[in-house]
């Protein structure tokens, strides 16, 4: 037997059961079985009493006698029923699918142990399909009994907990020939690790909780370590094999803007990040950096100053944004900042006219145009640069790898890459999933910005909310109303956008109201935005199309309708559309009266903090890392033990260990490191390719 052996050859399985296990659980090989870890453990030394039971849907062990066995027929359905008594109370045992053999083998009127999940039926505790052991056959090897993931389809076919425990016992007997150590001896000693063989034995059948914890730590450390190793090797490969154009000069364009046209003093975080970028671009190696910052933290200013460094070194830059609204915002903001300089900037989107495109193409190829802002239109083959030296990608997860690769082909030597994200990523995720990138974080807001005040209000408070909005408008401010739906839904009782628009117009008859949603044509969106941004409309009713890319400093109130329907990151992004000026701003979260536990947590988190990084941590706890990663998760290793929320200390520790090893032995050529190298190549082949595209 080896790790690749099919499970049908494992003792106790066979072809028929192997097919069922493969279809239901996706387990095909012995290695898959070893990684079929218990989800919890039942302490076999603990025997519960019926009189003390109170929680349903929990697995318990009871000791007593089975009595009153009978078959009950209801129509065509037969079931086997029995009473179980432990001296403190009685409960029903039931088998919905059973054989004549099972009925004859049940140890009636003998003292036994039963294991199973507690249910309640007709106000009486019951247990379906209990597992039964006599005192003489009770396993004494380990008091912790593993409970494996299962399904009704498996248990109905006899593949219950006892079956999987026996199968895993058979596999675990083979561990000495299956599992080899993959850590060098010095690492084992430094972290006082349990051996790999003992870790697998004690994750399935731990001697006690101390052994389980050591096994769990070892396997989590291993998962995190090799994942970090893969990305660290990828980063080393990138830095040693990917040439880039060095930008040694900080010249006239940068200095003139910084000294004479900078509208505000940079924050300490902006200066720190700019220095990190500057040091990267000095070297003849392509920069590959993630710029992570909260809403309104000033990423665009850092991007502009970086592009001016590119210009001072004779290179062009481009910013690629996922939507026309966001591209337009970047363009408008940067053009305004550069209006008193000679730096030329243009906007290219799918809506750009042919005549505009012709001018842009000519100016790019001649080198007259220094900065191009655009959407996917930038990737078209017709768009050719004279000398593209810097590519900035906003919200990179919205672009595929193949799309991003097209940017690289715009210059003989690939441009430096700066990826910006406005969605705060939990630090654990950034550390794990962007460890092939250099990460810069802007973690403070510009001076003078007042924290947004967030309040939770229910339907009964609507009149007060409307009065507050009127008061703000009378002060010269503007208001957003955001709705989660645009079209009528028969199954959801939330106000849709059109009803919302009518409601707002009825309650604010003396003010101008404009509307913005994703189904409008680009020129209609622009007209609506310009109407609001110019101050001609006091109120904008919109969908989440305004989540990114809308910048109206005079807007001071954001009312989010049915806010319980939004995720935390979306609520945070929407809130970031206000608070962009010097005046105090407010975000009002409207909800129904009845909220789920998760909804209450989301709303409370929004009210309690404006720190995007804290919000992202709560979001990950509620939704899990898979949801947060979204399309970025493609190709990521599926962790078996590691928990990105709970195991931050392990992740930090493994990152440090990997960096230390590769600093001294970047090719893993030392004798001590052959086990590391061999295991990595075998385990992660094809899962973690050293692609050049970030």
XYZ file of C-alpha atoms in Angstrom, residues 91-685:
595
model
C -35.480 7.333 25.825
C -36.476 5.886 22.447
C -34.012 4.256 20.061
C -35.071 3.971 16.448
C -33.747 2.385 13.242
C -35.472 3.555 10.058
C -33.539 1.166 7.852
C -32.507 -2.131 9.317
C -31.945 -5.770 8.476
C -33.144 -8.986 10.068
C -29.523 -9.521 11.138
C -29.445 -6.196 13.024
C -32.689 -7.026 14.839
C -31.356 -10.408 15.918
C -27.960 -9.037 17.009
C -29.246 -6.233 19.262
C -28.118 -6.975 22.859
C -31.520 -6.730 24.570
C -31.550 -6.619 28.392
C -27.739 -6.480 28.596
C -25.683 -3.541 29.828
C -24.213 -1.697 26.851
C -22.747 1.614 25.806
C -24.606 3.529 23.082
C -23.245 6.421 21.020
C -25.271 8.816 18.890
C -26.883 12.188 18.314
C -29.640 13.300 20.682
C -32.958 14.347 19.116
C -36.354 15.282 20.554
C -39.588 13.722 19.276
C -42.989 14.277 20.956
C -41.206 16.037 23.872
C -39.149 12.886 24.467
C -35.407 12.403 23.898
C -34.575 9.890 21.182
C -31.571 8.567 19.296
C -31.635 7.318 15.700
C -29.317 4.539 14.520
C -27.212 4.420 17.704
C -23.870 2.633 17.689
C -23.682 -0.039 20.350
C -20.760 -1.602 22.218
C -20.766 -4.178 24.953
C -18.507 -3.692 27.969
C -16.305 -6.556 26.802
C -15.768 -5.160 23.283
C -15.370 -1.499 24.266
C -12.206 -0.056 22.753
C -9.772 1.034 25.441
C -6.882 2.158 23.218
C -7.985 5.805 23.171
C -10.604 7.521 25.254
C -11.162 10.122 22.507
C -13.418 8.654 19.842
C -13.112 10.386 16.433
C -16.292 11.662 14.788
C -15.895 11.998 10.995
C -17.863 14.091 8.483
C -20.755 12.025 7.164
C -24.097 12.180 5.397
C -27.456 10.445 5.493
C -26.670 8.756 2.181
C -23.632 7.061 3.740
C -25.193 6.058 7.052
C -28.211 4.520 5.293
C -25.791 2.237 3.447
C -24.051 1.223 6.659
C -21.086 3.584 6.300
C -21.490 4.992 9.791
C -18.981 6.293 12.321
C -17.974 2.792 13.375
C -17.236 1.922 9.731
C -14.951 4.928 9.202
C -13.230 4.416 12.540
C -12.406 0.817 11.604
C -11.226 1.808 8.103
C -8.975 4.566 9.498
C -7.577 2.171 12.091
C -6.575 -0.144 9.269
C -4.946 2.733 7.364
C -3.189 4.043 10.474
C -1.547 0.648 10.992
C 0.260 1.293 7.679
C 1.481 4.805 8.637
C 5.145 3.759 9.240
C 5.394 2.833 5.557
C 3.243 5.684 4.256
C 4.415 8.823 6.058
C 7.949 10.200 5.875
C 9.324 13.190 7.755
C 9.468 16.399 5.681
C 11.037 18.809 8.178
C 14.797 18.977 8.862
C 15.941 17.877 12.304
C 16.917 21.401 13.412
C 13.372 22.640 12.697
C 11.887 19.690 14.612
C 14.025 20.566 17.639
C 13.426 24.324 17.401
C 9.645 23.889 17.575
C 9.637 20.625 19.601
C 7.443 19.024 16.956
C 5.776 15.653 17.213
C 6.930 13.462 14.298
C 4.710 13.370 11.187
C 3.868 9.722 11.791
C 2.745 10.389 15.360
C 0.883 13.513 14.225
C -1.285 11.510 11.809
C -1.864 8.748 14.380
C -2.881 11.246 17.045
C -5.098 13.347 14.821
C -7.217 10.272 14.094
C -6.885 8.421 17.409
C -5.373 10.748 20.014
C -4.215 9.241 23.298
C -5.543 12.328 25.057
C -6.156 16.038 24.410
C -2.494 16.930 24.926
C -1.484 14.512 22.160
C -4.273 15.831 19.928
C -3.138 19.446 20.393
C 0.466 18.575 19.519
C -0.674 16.675 16.422
C -3.019 19.477 15.384
C -0.298 22.122 15.782
C 2.196 20.063 13.780
C -0.201 19.515 10.853
C -1.391 23.143 10.805
C 2.204 24.364 10.900
C 3.066 22.036 8.017
C 0.190 23.273 5.839
C 1.016 26.913 6.445
C 4.770 26.348 6.087
C 4.628 24.722 2.655
C 2.066 27.192 1.375
C 4.307 30.076 2.469
C 7.332 28.289 1.018
C 5.674 28.076 -2.394
C 4.889 31.762 -2.556
C 8.265 32.767 -1.145
C 9.989 30.686 -3.840
C 7.741 32.318 -6.419
C 8.738 35.761 -5.147
C 12.448 34.871 -5.220
C 12.079 33.510 -8.731
C 10.324 36.703 -9.808
C 13.001 38.958 -8.316
C 15.885 37.026 -9.823
C 14.420 36.315 -13.266
C 12.105 39.234 -14.105
C 14.009 42.221 -15.396
C 12.566 45.691 -14.955
C 13.490 49.192 -16.000
C 15.299 50.982 -13.158
C 13.919 54.418 -12.215
C 16.957 56.063 -10.542
C 15.754 59.672 -10.904
C 13.336 61.713 -8.835
C 13.221 64.745 -11.086
C 11.419 67.854 -12.196
C 7.882 66.470 -12.629
C 7.808 64.899 -9.168
C 9.549 67.756 -7.357
C 7.515 70.504 -9.036
C 4.232 68.798 -8.143
C 5.335 67.844 -4.620
C 6.637 71.315 -3.769
C 4.091 73.535 -5.547
C 0.875 71.645 -6.345
C 0.371 69.080 -3.586
C -3.040 70.052 -2.126
C -2.334 68.664 1.357
C 0.463 67.285 3.502
C 0.974 63.564 2.961
C 0.251 61.311 5.922
C 3.071 59.372 7.534
C 1.650 56.186 6.025
C 1.613 57.683 2.512
C 5.239 58.799 2.877
C 6.281 55.355 4.129
C 4.540 53.581 1.255
C 5.977 55.986 -1.307
C 9.465 55.270 0.028
C 8.882 51.493 -0.303
C 7.752 51.938 -3.894
C 10.641 54.273 -4.658
C 13.205 51.733 -3.390
C 11.555 48.996 -5.489
C 11.667 50.981 -8.708
C 15.320 51.990 -8.286
C 16.371 48.424 -8.985
C 16.553 46.763 -12.431
C 13.926 44.235 -11.306
C 10.221 44.487 -11.978
C 8.272 45.814 -8.977
C 5.342 43.610 -7.976
C 3.642 45.416 -5.079
C 0.172 45.437 -3.522
C -0.988 48.820 -2.190
C -3.622 48.121 0.416
C -5.569 50.978 1.980
C -8.889 51.814 3.527
C -11.563 53.971 1.905
C -10.300 57.560 1.576
C -6.758 56.770 2.751
C -5.128 58.448 -0.250
C -4.047 55.617 -2.548
C -4.694 57.704 -5.665
C -2.233 60.368 -4.509
C 0.454 57.713 -3.975
C -0.333 56.330 -7.439
C 0.021 59.784 -9.030
C 3.370 60.498 -7.344
C 4.602 57.074 -8.495
C 3.574 57.897 -12.077
C 5.459 61.196 -11.887
C 8.616 59.266 -10.933
C 8.061 57.128 -14.049
C 7.760 60.292 -16.172
C 10.985 61.708 -14.708
C 12.740 58.562 -15.913
C 11.331 58.814 -19.443
C 8.503 56.279 -19.084
C 4.737 56.298 -19.496
C 2.172 55.011 -16.994
C -1.338 53.651 -17.107
C -4.056 53.031 -14.528
C -6.553 50.282 -15.310
C -9.866 50.295 -13.392
C -12.668 47.702 -13.575
C -15.563 50.114 -14.247
C -16.066 53.261 -16.296
C -17.285 55.149 -13.215
C -14.091 54.337 -11.300
C -11.885 55.088 -14.316
C -13.698 58.402 -14.770
C -13.166 59.266 -11.095
C -9.440 58.502 -11.291
C -9.179 60.580 -14.455
C -11.119 63.557 -13.077
C -9.186 63.538 -9.811
C -5.722 63.225 -11.369
C -6.480 65.732 -14.155
C -7.578 68.275 -11.523
C -4.359 67.720 -9.548
C -2.219 68.098 -12.699
C -4.076 71.096 -14.183
C -1.242 73.539 -13.425
C 1.508 71.228 -14.725
C 2.583 70.166 -18.195
C 1.953 66.464 -17.583
C -0.507 65.103 -20.160
C -3.236 62.641 -19.134
C -6.040 60.996 -21.137
C -9.028 58.688 -20.468
C -9.740 55.591 -22.579
C -12.889 53.506 -22.013
C -15.316 51.508 -24.102
C -17.354 54.693 -24.508
C -14.486 56.771 -25.910
C -15.277 58.147 -29.374
C -13.286 57.033 -32.403
C -11.864 60.523 -32.862
C -10.665 60.558 -29.236
C -9.154 57.094 -29.597
C -7.190 58.165 -32.654
C -5.618 61.087 -30.777
C -4.849 58.876 -27.749
C -3.179 56.211 -29.929
C -1.021 58.830 -31.655
C 0.007 60.538 -28.409
C 0.845 57.207 -26.752
C 3.058 56.061 -29.610
C 4.836 59.405 -29.880
C 5.445 59.559 -26.129
C 3.585 62.870 -25.821
C 1.042 61.283 -23.461
C 2.504 60.473 -20.029
C -0.496 58.964 -18.224
C -3.372 56.868 -19.586
C -6.374 56.074 -17.379
C -8.801 53.472 -18.613
C -10.806 50.295 -18.349
C -10.319 47.003 -20.233
C -10.059 49.186 -23.351
C -6.394 49.787 -22.403
C -5.674 46.112 -23.182
C -6.713 46.314 -26.841
C -3.974 45.453 -29.329
C -4.385 48.857 -30.990
C -3.266 50.573 -27.777
C 0.522 50.819 -28.104
C 2.858 52.759 -25.831
C 6.175 54.275 -26.760
C 7.655 53.200 -23.435
C 5.292 51.844 -20.775
C 7.177 51.692 -17.481
C 4.444 51.506 -14.836
C 1.080 49.734 -14.814
C -1.305 50.396 -11.915
C -4.233 47.990 -11.550
C -7.133 48.994 -9.324
C -9.092 46.151 -7.684
C -6.998 43.502 -9.454
C -9.289 40.588 -8.579
C -11.768 41.890 -11.159
C -9.262 41.246 -13.937
C -8.208 37.786 -15.083
C -4.574 36.704 -15.257
C -4.732 36.619 -19.067
C -6.007 40.202 -19.126
C -3.280 41.419 -16.799
C -0.684 39.597 -18.888
C -1.635 41.774 -21.862
C -0.333 44.795 -19.972
C 3.050 43.108 -19.657
C 3.241 42.726 -23.407
C 2.895 46.487 -23.923
C 6.647 46.900 -23.424
C 9.736 44.802 -24.245
C 10.799 44.916 -20.603
C 7.647 44.404 -18.501
C 6.423 47.500 -16.645
C 6.560 47.836 -12.875
C 3.272 46.616 -11.361
C 1.378 48.378 -8.577
C -1.903 46.753 -7.527
C -4.330 48.897 -5.519
C -7.231 47.623 -3.472
C -9.778 49.716 -1.589
C -11.233 46.651 0.122
C -9.317 46.105 3.345
C -8.033 42.539 3.331
C -7.661 40.771 6.694
C -3.975 40.802 7.600
C -3.967 36.999 7.757
C -5.264 36.795 4.191
C -2.841 39.417 2.946
C -0.001 37.494 4.571
C -1.123 34.156 3.137
C -2.551 34.923 -0.262
C -0.391 37.856 -1.286
C 2.864 36.499 0.061
C 4.234 36.412 -3.488
C 3.775 40.194 -3.622
C 5.407 42.926 -1.590
C 2.633 44.522 0.458
C 2.324 48.187 1.417
C -0.429 49.365 3.750
C -1.835 52.896 4.125
C -3.351 52.658 7.577
C -4.226 56.265 8.434
C -6.607 58.856 6.998
C -5.554 62.292 5.693
C -5.367 65.113 8.252
C -8.656 66.981 8.705
C -10.933 64.061 7.870
C -13.559 63.533 10.547
C -14.615 59.961 11.370
C -18.040 59.155 9.928
C -20.784 58.757 12.542
C -22.750 55.560 11.884
C -26.217 54.910 13.325
C -28.636 51.987 13.159
C -32.293 52.871 12.627
C -35.411 50.767 12.071
C -38.564 51.371 10.057
C -40.295 53.070 13.015
C -37.533 55.714 12.966
C -38.028 56.645 9.294
C -39.712 60.007 9.974
C -36.790 61.052 12.203
C -34.287 59.942 9.544
C -36.052 61.994 6.855
C -36.117 65.060 9.146
C -32.389 64.675 9.795
C -31.715 64.473 6.031
C -33.736 67.667 5.457
C -31.707 69.451 8.137
C -28.443 68.420 6.434
C -29.717 69.535 3.022
C -30.702 72.910 4.514
C -27.079 73.268 5.661
C -26.075 72.913 1.998
C -25.179 69.207 2.138
C -26.265 66.319 -0.121
C -27.695 62.870 0.620
C -27.431 59.343 -0.834
C -30.193 56.733 -0.525
C -28.929 53.275 -1.500
C -31.209 50.314 -2.252
C -30.188 46.659 -2.638
C -32.541 45.739 -5.505
C -33.397 47.273 -8.833
C -36.235 45.016 -10.031
C -39.310 43.722 -8.201
C -38.773 40.392 -6.476
C -41.741 38.236 -5.546
C -39.842 36.407 -2.822
C -38.217 39.365 -1.053
C -40.165 42.117 0.664
C -37.468 44.761 0.240
C -38.150 48.087 -1.391
C -36.714 48.137 -4.855
C -35.028 51.087 -6.437
C -38.010 52.410 -8.364
C -40.311 52.275 -5.341
C -37.526 53.882 -3.337
C -37.215 56.675 -5.874
C -40.960 57.403 -5.662
C -40.858 57.267 -1.863
C -37.942 59.728 -1.671
C -39.588 62.127 -4.146
C -42.834 62.017 -2.156
C -41.037 62.822 1.104
C -38.653 65.424 -0.365
C -40.937 67.277 -2.798
C -38.990 70.538 -2.682
C -35.629 69.050 -3.661
C -34.094 67.699 -6.865
C -33.566 63.934 -6.896
C -31.435 61.983 -9.371
C -31.056 58.245 -9.845
C -28.097 55.963 -10.668
C -28.091 52.222 -11.350
C -26.063 49.651 -13.255
C -28.491 49.234 -16.163
C -28.163 52.839 -17.292
C -26.073 53.640 -20.360
C -22.626 55.202 -19.723
C -23.685 58.663 -20.868
C -26.796 58.465 -18.667
C -24.633 57.508 -15.673
C -22.272 60.398 -16.383
C -25.186 62.835 -16.666
C -26.705 61.640 -13.362
C -23.351 61.812 -11.583
C -22.528 65.249 -12.946
C -25.986 66.503 -11.976
C -25.389 65.355 -8.389
C -21.692 66.310 -8.196
C -22.452 69.845 -9.429
C -24.914 70.303 -6.552
C -27.964 70.701 -8.814
C -29.512 67.605 -7.199
C -29.594 67.441 -3.429
C -30.399 63.704 -3.317
C -29.137 60.673 -5.217
C -31.081 57.395 -5.140
C -28.805 54.562 -6.246
C -27.917 50.895 -6.183
C -24.480 49.626 -5.150
C -23.086 50.913 -8.444
C -21.843 53.794 -6.263
C -19.887 51.388 -4.043
C -16.658 52.464 -5.732
C -15.769 55.355 -7.930
C -18.072 58.106 -6.667
C -16.447 61.122 -5.056
C -18.702 64.022 -4.016
C -17.099 65.834 -1.035
C -20.302 67.799 -0.348
C -22.359 64.617 0.278
C -22.587 64.169 4.044
C -25.342 61.576 4.579
C -25.516 57.975 3.353
C -28.813 56.191 4.057
C -28.528 52.464 3.280
C -31.930 50.836 2.973
C -32.377 47.167 4.008
C -28.778 47.257 5.155
C -29.073 43.767 6.651
C -28.973 42.478 3.071
C -25.436 43.805 2.491
C -22.146 42.209 3.459
C -19.778 44.051 5.784
C -17.225 44.950 3.119
C -19.989 46.340 0.896
C -21.449 48.397 3.738
C -17.978 49.763 4.495
C -17.370 50.652 0.845
C -20.736 52.410 0.622
C -20.074 54.351 3.823
C -16.818 55.527 2.246
C -18.775 57.556 -0.320
C -19.398 60.182 2.400
C -16.865 61.773 4.722
C -14.768 62.909 1.761
C -14.978 66.592 2.672
C -14.178 68.616 5.786
C -17.732 68.505 7.228
C -19.070 65.897 9.649
C -20.682 63.009 7.756
C -23.178 60.330 8.708
C -24.083 56.807 7.625
C -27.571 55.593 8.591
C -28.207 51.853 8.408
C -31.928 51.179 7.947
C -33.106 47.649 8.774
C -36.272 45.696 9.408
C -37.229 44.996 13.024
C -36.248 41.312 12.914
C -32.562 40.594 12.338
C -30.578 37.360 12.238
C -27.645 36.912 14.610
C -25.115 37.528 11.792
C -27.009 40.626 10.633
C -26.956 42.056 14.159
C -23.207 41.414 14.338
C -22.628 43.173 10.993
C -24.719 46.204 11.924
C -23.126 46.485 15.387
C -19.630 46.244 13.854
C -20.424 49.071 11.431
C -21.752 51.263 14.250
C -18.807 50.521 16.548
C -15.863 51.118 14.180
C -14.772 52.792 10.954
C -11.505 50.809 10.840
C -11.690 48.808 7.627
C -9.133 46.275 8.837
C -11.141 45.481 11.976
C -14.264 45.219 9.830
C -12.540 42.814 7.436
C -11.523 40.555 10.344
C -15.148 40.348 11.541
C -16.255 39.776 7.941
C -13.883 36.847 7.616
C -15.127 35.358 10.902
C -18.724 35.591 9.664
C -18.286 34.573 6.040
C -15.077 32.571 6.029
C -12.024 33.228 3.848
C -13.480 31.562 0.759
C -16.242 34.144 0.400
C -13.881 37.050 0.949
C -11.334 35.817 -1.556
C -13.956 35.295 -4.235
C -12.333 35.038 -7.631
C -8.888 35.452 -6.081
C -9.237 32.017 -4.535
C -8.800 30.235 -7.844
C -5.843 27.873 -7.634
C -5.347 28.366 -3.900
C -4.478 25.344 -1.772
C -7.451 23.867 0.069
C -6.378 23.833 3.717
C -7.336 20.709 5.654
C -6.421 21.835 9.189
C -5.314 25.476 8.990
C -7.909 28.108 9.937
C -7.106 31.549 8.528
C -9.158 33.251 11.231
C -7.921 31.385 14.302
C -4.375 30.426 13.318
C -2.812 33.846 12.712
C 0.052 33.112 15.130
C 0.967 29.920 13.238
C 0.852 31.768 9.915
C 3.172 34.519 11.201
C 5.542 31.944 12.694
C 5.761 29.886 9.496
C 6.282 33.006 7.397
C 9.270 33.931 9.579
C 10.662 30.383 9.467
C 10.397 30.239 5.666
C 12.077 33.629 5.235
C 14.950 32.581 7.493
C 15.502 29.312 5.601
C 15.412 30.916 2.143
C 17.675 33.763 3.215
C 20.417 31.215 3.916
C 19.515 28.666 1.238
C 17.348 30.224 -1.528
C 17.587 27.143 -3.789
C 17.025 24.612 -0.980
C 20.235 22.903 -2.082
C 21.558 22.094 1.419
C 21.465 18.443 2.488
C 19.218 19.368 5.423
C 16.633 20.804 3.057
C 16.217 17.926 0.591
C 13.225 16.551 2.493
C 11.583 19.988 2.330
C 12.273 20.346 -1.360
C 11.145 16.835 -2.308
C 7.920 17.090 -0.336
C 7.106 20.511 -1.782
C 7.656 19.349 -5.369
C 5.506 16.259 -4.830
C 2.732 17.896 -2.845
C 2.273 21.175 -4.687
C 3.102 20.295 -8.266
